[in-house]
Short mmCIF file of C-alpha atoms and ligand atoms in Angstrom, two decimals:
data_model
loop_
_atom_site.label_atom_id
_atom_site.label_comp_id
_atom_site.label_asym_id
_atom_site.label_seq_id
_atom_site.Cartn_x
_atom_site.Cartn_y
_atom_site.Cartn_z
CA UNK A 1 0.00 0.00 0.00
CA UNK A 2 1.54 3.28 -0.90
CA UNK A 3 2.09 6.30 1.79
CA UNK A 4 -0.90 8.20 -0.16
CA UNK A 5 -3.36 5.30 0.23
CA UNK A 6 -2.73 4.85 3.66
CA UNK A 7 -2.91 8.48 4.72
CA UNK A 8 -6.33 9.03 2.72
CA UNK A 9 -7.65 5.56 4.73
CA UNK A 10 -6.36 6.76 7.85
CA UNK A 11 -8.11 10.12 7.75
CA UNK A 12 -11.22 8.32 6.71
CA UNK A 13 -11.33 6.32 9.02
CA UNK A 14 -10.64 9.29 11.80
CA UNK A 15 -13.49 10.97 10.60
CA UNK A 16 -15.82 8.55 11.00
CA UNK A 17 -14.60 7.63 14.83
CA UNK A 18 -17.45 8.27 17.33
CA UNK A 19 -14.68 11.13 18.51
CA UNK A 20 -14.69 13.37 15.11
CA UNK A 21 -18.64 12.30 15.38
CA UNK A 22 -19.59 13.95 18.39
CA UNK A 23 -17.46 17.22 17.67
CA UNK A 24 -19.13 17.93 14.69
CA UNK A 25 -22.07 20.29 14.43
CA UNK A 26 -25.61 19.59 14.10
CA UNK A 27 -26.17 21.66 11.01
CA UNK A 28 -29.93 23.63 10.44
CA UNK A 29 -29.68 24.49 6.56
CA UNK A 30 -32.27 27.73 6.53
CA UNK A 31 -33.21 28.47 3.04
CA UNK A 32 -35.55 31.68 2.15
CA UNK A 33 -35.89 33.51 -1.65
CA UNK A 34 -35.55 36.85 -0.62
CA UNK A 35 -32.65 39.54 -0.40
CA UNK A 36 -30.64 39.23 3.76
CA UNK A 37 -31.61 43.36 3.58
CA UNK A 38 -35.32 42.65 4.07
CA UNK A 39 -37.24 41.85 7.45
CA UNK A 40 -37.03 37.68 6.67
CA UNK A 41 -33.68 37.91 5.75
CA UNK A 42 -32.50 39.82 8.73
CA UNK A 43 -34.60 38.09 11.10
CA UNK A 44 -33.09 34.77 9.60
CA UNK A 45 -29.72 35.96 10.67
CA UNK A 46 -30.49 36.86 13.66
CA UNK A 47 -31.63 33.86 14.72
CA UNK A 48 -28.51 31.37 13.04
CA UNK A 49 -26.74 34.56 15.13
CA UNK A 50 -28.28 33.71 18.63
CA UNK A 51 -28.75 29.72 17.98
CA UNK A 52 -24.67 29.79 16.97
CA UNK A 53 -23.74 32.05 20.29
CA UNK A 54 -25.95 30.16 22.53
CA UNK A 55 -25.44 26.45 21.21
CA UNK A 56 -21.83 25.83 22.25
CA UNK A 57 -20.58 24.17 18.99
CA UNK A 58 -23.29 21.55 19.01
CA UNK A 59 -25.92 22.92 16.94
CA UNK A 60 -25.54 25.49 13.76
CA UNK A 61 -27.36 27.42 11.68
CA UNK A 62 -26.61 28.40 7.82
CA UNK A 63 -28.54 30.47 6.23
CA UNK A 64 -28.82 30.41 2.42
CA UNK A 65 -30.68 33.48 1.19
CA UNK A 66 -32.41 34.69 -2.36
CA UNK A 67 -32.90 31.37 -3.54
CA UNK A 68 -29.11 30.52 -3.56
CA UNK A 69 -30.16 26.58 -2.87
CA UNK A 70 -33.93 26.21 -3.70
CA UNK A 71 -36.60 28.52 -5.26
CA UNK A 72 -39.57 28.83 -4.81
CA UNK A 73 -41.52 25.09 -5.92
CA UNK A 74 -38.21 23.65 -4.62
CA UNK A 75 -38.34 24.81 -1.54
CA UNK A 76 -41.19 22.74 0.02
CA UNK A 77 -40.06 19.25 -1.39
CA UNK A 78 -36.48 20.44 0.01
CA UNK A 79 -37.76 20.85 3.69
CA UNK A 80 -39.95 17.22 3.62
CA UNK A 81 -37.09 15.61 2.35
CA UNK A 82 -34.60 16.83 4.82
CA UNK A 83 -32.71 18.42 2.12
CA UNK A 84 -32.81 21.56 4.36
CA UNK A 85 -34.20 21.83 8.04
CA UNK A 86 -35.80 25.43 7.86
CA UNK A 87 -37.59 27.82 5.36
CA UNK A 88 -40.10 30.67 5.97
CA UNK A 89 -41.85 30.48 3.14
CA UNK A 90 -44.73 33.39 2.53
CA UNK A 91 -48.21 31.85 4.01
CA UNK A 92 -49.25 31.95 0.21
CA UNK A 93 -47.16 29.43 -0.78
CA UNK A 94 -48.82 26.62 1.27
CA UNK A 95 -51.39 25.89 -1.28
CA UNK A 96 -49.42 23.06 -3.47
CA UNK A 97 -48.63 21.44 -0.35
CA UNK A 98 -52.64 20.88 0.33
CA UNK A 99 -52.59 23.35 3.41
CA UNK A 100 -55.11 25.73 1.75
CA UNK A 101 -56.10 27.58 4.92
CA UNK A 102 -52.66 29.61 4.88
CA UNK A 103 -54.44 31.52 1.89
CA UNK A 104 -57.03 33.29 4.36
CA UNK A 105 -53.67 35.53 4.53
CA UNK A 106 -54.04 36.65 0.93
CA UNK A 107 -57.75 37.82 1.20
CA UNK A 108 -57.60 41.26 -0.40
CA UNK A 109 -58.32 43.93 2.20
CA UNK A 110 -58.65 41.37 5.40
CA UNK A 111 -56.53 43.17 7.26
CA UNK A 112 -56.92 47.07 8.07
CA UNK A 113 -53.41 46.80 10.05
CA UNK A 114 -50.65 44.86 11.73
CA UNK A 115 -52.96 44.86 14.96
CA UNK A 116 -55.93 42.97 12.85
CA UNK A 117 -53.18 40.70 12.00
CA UNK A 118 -51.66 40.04 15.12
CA UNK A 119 -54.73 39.36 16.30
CA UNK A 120 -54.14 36.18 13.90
CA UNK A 121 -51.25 35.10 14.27
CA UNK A 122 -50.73 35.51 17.80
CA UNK A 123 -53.84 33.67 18.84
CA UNK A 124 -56.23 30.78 18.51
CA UNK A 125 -56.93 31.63 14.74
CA UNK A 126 -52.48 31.43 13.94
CA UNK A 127 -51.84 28.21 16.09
CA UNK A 128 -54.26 26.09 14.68
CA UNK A 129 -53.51 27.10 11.57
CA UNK A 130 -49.60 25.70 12.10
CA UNK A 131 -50.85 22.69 13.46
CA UNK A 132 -52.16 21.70 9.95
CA UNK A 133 -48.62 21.58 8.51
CA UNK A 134 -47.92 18.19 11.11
CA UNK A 135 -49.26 15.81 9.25
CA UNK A 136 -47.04 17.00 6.27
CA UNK A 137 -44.08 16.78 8.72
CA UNK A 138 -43.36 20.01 9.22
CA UNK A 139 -43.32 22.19 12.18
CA UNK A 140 -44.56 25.32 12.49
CA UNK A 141 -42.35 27.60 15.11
CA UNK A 142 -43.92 31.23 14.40
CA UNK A 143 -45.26 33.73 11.97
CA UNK A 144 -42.97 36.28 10.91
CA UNK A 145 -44.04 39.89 9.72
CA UNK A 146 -43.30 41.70 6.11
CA UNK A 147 -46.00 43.87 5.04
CA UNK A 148 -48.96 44.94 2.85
CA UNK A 149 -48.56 45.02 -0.44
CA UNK A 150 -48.23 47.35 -3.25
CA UNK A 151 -49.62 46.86 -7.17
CA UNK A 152 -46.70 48.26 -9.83
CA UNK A 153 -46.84 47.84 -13.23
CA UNK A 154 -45.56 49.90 -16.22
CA UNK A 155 -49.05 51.68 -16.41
CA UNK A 156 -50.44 53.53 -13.43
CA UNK A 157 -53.09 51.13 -11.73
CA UNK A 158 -55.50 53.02 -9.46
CA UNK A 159 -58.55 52.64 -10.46
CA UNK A 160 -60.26 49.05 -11.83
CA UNK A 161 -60.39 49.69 -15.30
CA UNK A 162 -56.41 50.82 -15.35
CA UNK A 163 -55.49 46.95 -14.62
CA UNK A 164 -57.95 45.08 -17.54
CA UNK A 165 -55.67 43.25 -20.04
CA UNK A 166 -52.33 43.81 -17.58
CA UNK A 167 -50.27 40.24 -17.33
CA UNK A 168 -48.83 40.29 -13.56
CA UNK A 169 -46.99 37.60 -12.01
CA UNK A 170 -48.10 36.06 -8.17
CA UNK A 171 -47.01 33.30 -5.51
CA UNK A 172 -49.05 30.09 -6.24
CA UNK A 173 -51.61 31.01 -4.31
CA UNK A 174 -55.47 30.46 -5.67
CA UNK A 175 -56.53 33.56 -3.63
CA UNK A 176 -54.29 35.81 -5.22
CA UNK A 177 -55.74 34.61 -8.55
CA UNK A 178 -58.68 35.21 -8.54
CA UNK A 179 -57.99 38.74 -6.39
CA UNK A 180 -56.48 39.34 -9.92
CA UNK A 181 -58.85 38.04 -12.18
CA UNK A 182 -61.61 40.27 -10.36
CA UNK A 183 -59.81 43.34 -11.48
CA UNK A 184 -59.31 41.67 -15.02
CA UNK A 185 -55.91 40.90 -14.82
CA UNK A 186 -54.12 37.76 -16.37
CA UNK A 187 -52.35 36.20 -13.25
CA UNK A 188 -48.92 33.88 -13.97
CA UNK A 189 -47.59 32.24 -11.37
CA UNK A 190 -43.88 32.38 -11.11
CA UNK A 191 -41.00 31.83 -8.81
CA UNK A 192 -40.03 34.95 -6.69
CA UNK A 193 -36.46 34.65 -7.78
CA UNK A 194 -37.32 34.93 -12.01
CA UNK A 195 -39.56 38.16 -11.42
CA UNK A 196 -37.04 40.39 -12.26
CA UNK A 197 -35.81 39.32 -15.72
CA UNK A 198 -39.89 38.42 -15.97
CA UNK A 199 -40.75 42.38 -15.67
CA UNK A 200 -37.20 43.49 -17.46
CA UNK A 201 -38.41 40.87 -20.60
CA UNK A 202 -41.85 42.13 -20.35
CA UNK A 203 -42.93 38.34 -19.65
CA UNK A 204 -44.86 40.82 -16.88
CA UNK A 205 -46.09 43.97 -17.19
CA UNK A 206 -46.69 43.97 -13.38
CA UNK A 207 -46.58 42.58 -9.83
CA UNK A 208 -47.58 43.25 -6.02
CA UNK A 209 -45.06 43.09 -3.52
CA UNK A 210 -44.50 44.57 -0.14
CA UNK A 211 -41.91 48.02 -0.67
CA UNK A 212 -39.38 45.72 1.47
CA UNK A 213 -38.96 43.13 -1.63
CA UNK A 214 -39.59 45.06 -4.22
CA UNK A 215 -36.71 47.26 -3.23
CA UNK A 216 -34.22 44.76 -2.46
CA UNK A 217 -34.82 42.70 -6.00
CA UNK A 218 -33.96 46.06 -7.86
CA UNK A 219 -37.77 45.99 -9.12
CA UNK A 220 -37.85 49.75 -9.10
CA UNK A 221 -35.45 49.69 -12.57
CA UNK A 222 -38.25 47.75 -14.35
CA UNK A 223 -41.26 49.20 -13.16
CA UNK A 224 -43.02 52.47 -14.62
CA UNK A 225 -45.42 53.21 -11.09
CA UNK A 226 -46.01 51.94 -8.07
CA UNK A 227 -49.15 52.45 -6.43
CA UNK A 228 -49.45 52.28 -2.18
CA UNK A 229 -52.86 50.29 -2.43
CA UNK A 230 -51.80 48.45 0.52
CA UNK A 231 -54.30 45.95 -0.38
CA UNK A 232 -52.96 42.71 0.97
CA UNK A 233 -50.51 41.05 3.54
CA UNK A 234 -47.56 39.45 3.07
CA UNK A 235 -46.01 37.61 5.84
CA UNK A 236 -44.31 33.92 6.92
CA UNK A 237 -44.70 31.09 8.26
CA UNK A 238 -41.46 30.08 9.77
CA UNK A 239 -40.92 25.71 9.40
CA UNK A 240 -38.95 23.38 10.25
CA UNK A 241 -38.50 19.35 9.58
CA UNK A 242 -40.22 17.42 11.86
CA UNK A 243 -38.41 14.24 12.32
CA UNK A 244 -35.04 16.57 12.85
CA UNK A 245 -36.93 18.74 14.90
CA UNK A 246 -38.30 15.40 17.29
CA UNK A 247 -35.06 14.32 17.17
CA UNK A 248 -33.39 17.21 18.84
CA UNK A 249 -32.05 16.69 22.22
CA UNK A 250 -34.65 19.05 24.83
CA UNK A 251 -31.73 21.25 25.87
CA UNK A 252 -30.62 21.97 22.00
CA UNK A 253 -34.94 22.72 21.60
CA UNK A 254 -34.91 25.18 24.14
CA UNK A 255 -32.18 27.03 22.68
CA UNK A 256 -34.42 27.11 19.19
CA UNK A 257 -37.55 27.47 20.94
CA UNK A 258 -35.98 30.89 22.51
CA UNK A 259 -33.92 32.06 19.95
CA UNK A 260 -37.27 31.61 17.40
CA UNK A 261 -38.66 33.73 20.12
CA UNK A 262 -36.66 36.63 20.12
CA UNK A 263 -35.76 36.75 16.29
CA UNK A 264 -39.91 36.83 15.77
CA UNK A 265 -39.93 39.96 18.61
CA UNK A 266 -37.40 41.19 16.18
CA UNK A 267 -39.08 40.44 12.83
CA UNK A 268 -42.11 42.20 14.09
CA UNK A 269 -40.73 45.12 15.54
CA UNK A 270 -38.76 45.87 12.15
CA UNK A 271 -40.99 44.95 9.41
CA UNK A 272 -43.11 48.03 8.97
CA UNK A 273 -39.69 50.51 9.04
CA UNK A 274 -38.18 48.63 6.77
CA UNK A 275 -40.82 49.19 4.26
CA UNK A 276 -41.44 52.39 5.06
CA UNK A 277 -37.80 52.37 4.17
CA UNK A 278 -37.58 50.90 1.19
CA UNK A 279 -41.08 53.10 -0.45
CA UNK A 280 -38.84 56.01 0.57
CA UNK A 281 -35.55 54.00 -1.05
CA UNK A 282 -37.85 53.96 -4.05
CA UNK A 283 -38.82 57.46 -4.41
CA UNK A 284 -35.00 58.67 -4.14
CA UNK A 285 -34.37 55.91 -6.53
CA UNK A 286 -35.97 58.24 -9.54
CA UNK A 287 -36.96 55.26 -11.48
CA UNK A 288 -40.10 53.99 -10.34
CA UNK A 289 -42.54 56.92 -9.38
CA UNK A 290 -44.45 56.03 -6.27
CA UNK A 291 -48.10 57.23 -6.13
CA UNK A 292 -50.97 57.49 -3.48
CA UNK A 293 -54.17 56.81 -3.45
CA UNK A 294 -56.90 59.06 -2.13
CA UNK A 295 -59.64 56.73 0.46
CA UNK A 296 -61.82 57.40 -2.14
CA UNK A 297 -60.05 55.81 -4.93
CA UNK A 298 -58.71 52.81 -2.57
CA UNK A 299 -62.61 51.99 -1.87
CA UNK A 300 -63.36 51.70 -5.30
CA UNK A 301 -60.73 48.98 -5.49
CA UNK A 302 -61.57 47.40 -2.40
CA UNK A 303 -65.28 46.92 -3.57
CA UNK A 304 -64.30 45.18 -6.55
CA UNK A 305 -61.56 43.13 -5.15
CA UNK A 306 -63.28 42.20 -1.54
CA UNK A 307 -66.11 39.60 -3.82
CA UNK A 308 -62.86 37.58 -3.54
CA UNK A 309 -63.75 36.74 -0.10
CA UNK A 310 -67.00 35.39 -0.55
CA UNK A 311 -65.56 33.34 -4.11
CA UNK A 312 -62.98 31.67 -2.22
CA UNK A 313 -65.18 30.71 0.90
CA UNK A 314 -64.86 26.96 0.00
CA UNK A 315 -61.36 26.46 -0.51
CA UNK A 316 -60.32 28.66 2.49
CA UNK A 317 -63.17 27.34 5.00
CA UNK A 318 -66.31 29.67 5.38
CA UNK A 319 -66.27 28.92 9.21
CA UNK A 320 -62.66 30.03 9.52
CA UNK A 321 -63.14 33.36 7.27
CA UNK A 322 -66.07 33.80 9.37
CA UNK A 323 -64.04 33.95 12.93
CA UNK A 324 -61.35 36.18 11.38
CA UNK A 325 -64.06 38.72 10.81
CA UNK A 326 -65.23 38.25 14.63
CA UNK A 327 -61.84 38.37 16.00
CA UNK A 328 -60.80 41.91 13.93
CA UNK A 329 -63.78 43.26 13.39
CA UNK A 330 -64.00 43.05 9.29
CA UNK A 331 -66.91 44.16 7.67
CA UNK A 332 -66.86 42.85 4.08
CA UNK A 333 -69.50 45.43 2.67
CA UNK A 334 -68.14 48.41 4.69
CA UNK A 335 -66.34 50.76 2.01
C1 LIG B 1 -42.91 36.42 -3.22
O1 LIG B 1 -42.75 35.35 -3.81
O2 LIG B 1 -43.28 37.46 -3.76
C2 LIG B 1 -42.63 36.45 -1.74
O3 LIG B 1 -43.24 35.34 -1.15
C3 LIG B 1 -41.17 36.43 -1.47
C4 LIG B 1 -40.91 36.40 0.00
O4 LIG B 1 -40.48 35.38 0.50
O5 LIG B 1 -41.14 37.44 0.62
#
């Protein structure tokens, strides 16, 4: 045996001794589609930041952002097969994996503010809601915020008739088609991380985003207007692998379980600055003009758009639409 041979055996062999073993890392693999400047991607970090500090060497976090190891229609088969550990996909991207109830979140107009939200996702409503994605084996450890949404396109959308005939791309999320098929609007479904070159091409003429992403993926270069309709939510559900997760010691759980904790405090407490951010990042930009819309001109858009509510009653659960309303205080026909 030559002195290569027997070196490369020798090392093999070292690091598969039950001493290399138990030095080495338990590694969470994080994936999310969006920029690390955003509210996900900095409350990603700060969580592999506090689970890394806290952890001792025995458990790490990597975080892979903007769809460096999955996009989006990856991303879900990637977490079930243990391919990666952790996502926080956007709540309307639950749909393909048969957890329709996630879409409630893309009602237009549902929620007036991040208090009608919380109200969600901090109670009753939020939690059983995560308990749906078991079965599927995957964990649900919190919701994390972004914001409400924005329609831009390369003509200025504000009232209905501006968007008949516009092509705009969504998640895969059955809500959000038919929000855009009520204001005559062809809907393609596409993966977060092709939207640019999509709008650039003119695959697109349009999209809705929250400022925070549509900042950070340099949208603002490709897009003629964007208009604050505010007329949606955008936020995550934060996931992890259930057989890793049951399979984590109770000590290296705790340290999740608090560090999830803080990073959602964080999440939360950032999200609406850093969109307020980015619409201002936006108007300095020059390139994409940013327009208001008068409460006048946003009723006339909710009017039309709010029939999606009632349309999508059987795929989201009347019963569950139903006790959002009671628990925020929506009123469907007020303007
Ligand atoms: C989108 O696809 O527009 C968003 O879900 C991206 C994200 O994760 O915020």
């Amino acid at each position: 045996m030559n002195i290569r041979r027997t070196l490369l055996l020798g090392l093999m062999a070292l690091a598969a001794s039950p001493l290399v073993l138990a030095q080495q890392p338990i590694v969470i693999k994080f994936s999310h589609v969006v920029a690390k400047d955003t509210p996900k991607g900095k409350a990603a970090d700060q969580f592999a930041k506090l689970v890394n500090e806290r952890a001792a060497g025995k458990l790490k976090v990597e975080v892979y952002p903007n769809s460096q190891l999955y996009k989006d229609g990856e991303e879900m088969n990637a977490i079930q097969l243990g391919a990666v550990q952790m996502l926080a996909p956007s709540l309307a991207k639950f749909g393909p994996l048969g957890v329709r109830e996630f879409e409630l979140f893309d009602l237009p107009f549902i929620f007036d503010d991040y208090n009608a939200l919380h109200r969600i996702t901090n109670g009753p409503v939020g939690a059983s809601l995560l308990k749906k994605l078991e079965p599927k084996g995957i964990v649900g450890l919190a919701y994390w915020d972004n914001g409400f949404k924005d329609f831009s396109a390369n003509r200025l959308t504000k009232k209905p008739e501006d968007f008949k005939g516009l092509k705009m791309r969504i998640q895969s999320s059955k809500v959000l088609e038919s929000q855009m098929r009520s204001l005559g609007v062809i809907p393609q479904v596409m993966a977060f991380s092709e939207v640019y070159q999509a709008l650039q091409t003119g695959v697109v003429d349009g999209t809705e985003n929250p400022p925070s992403n549509f900042y950070t993926q340099k949208m603002h270069e490709v897009q003629k207007y964007m208009v604050q309709s505010h007329h949606g939510y955008l936020g995550y559900a934060v996931i992890i692998n259930k057989k890793f997760w049951d399979e984590l010691s109770p000590d290296l759980k705790k340290i999740v379980s608090s560090a999830m904790d803080e990073s959602t405090r964080y999440a939360n407490a950032i999200a609406l600055k850093e969109n307020a951010d980015a619409t201002d990042a936006v108007k300095a930009s020059g390139k994409t003009q940013v327009v208001a819309l008068s409460p006048a001109e946003r009723s006339e858009l909710k009017k039309v758009m709010v029939k999606v509510h009632k349309e999508q009653e059987s795929r989201i659960g009347t019963e569950l639409i139903k006790s959002v309303y009671k628990e925020t205080g929506f009123d469907p026909a007020k303007p």
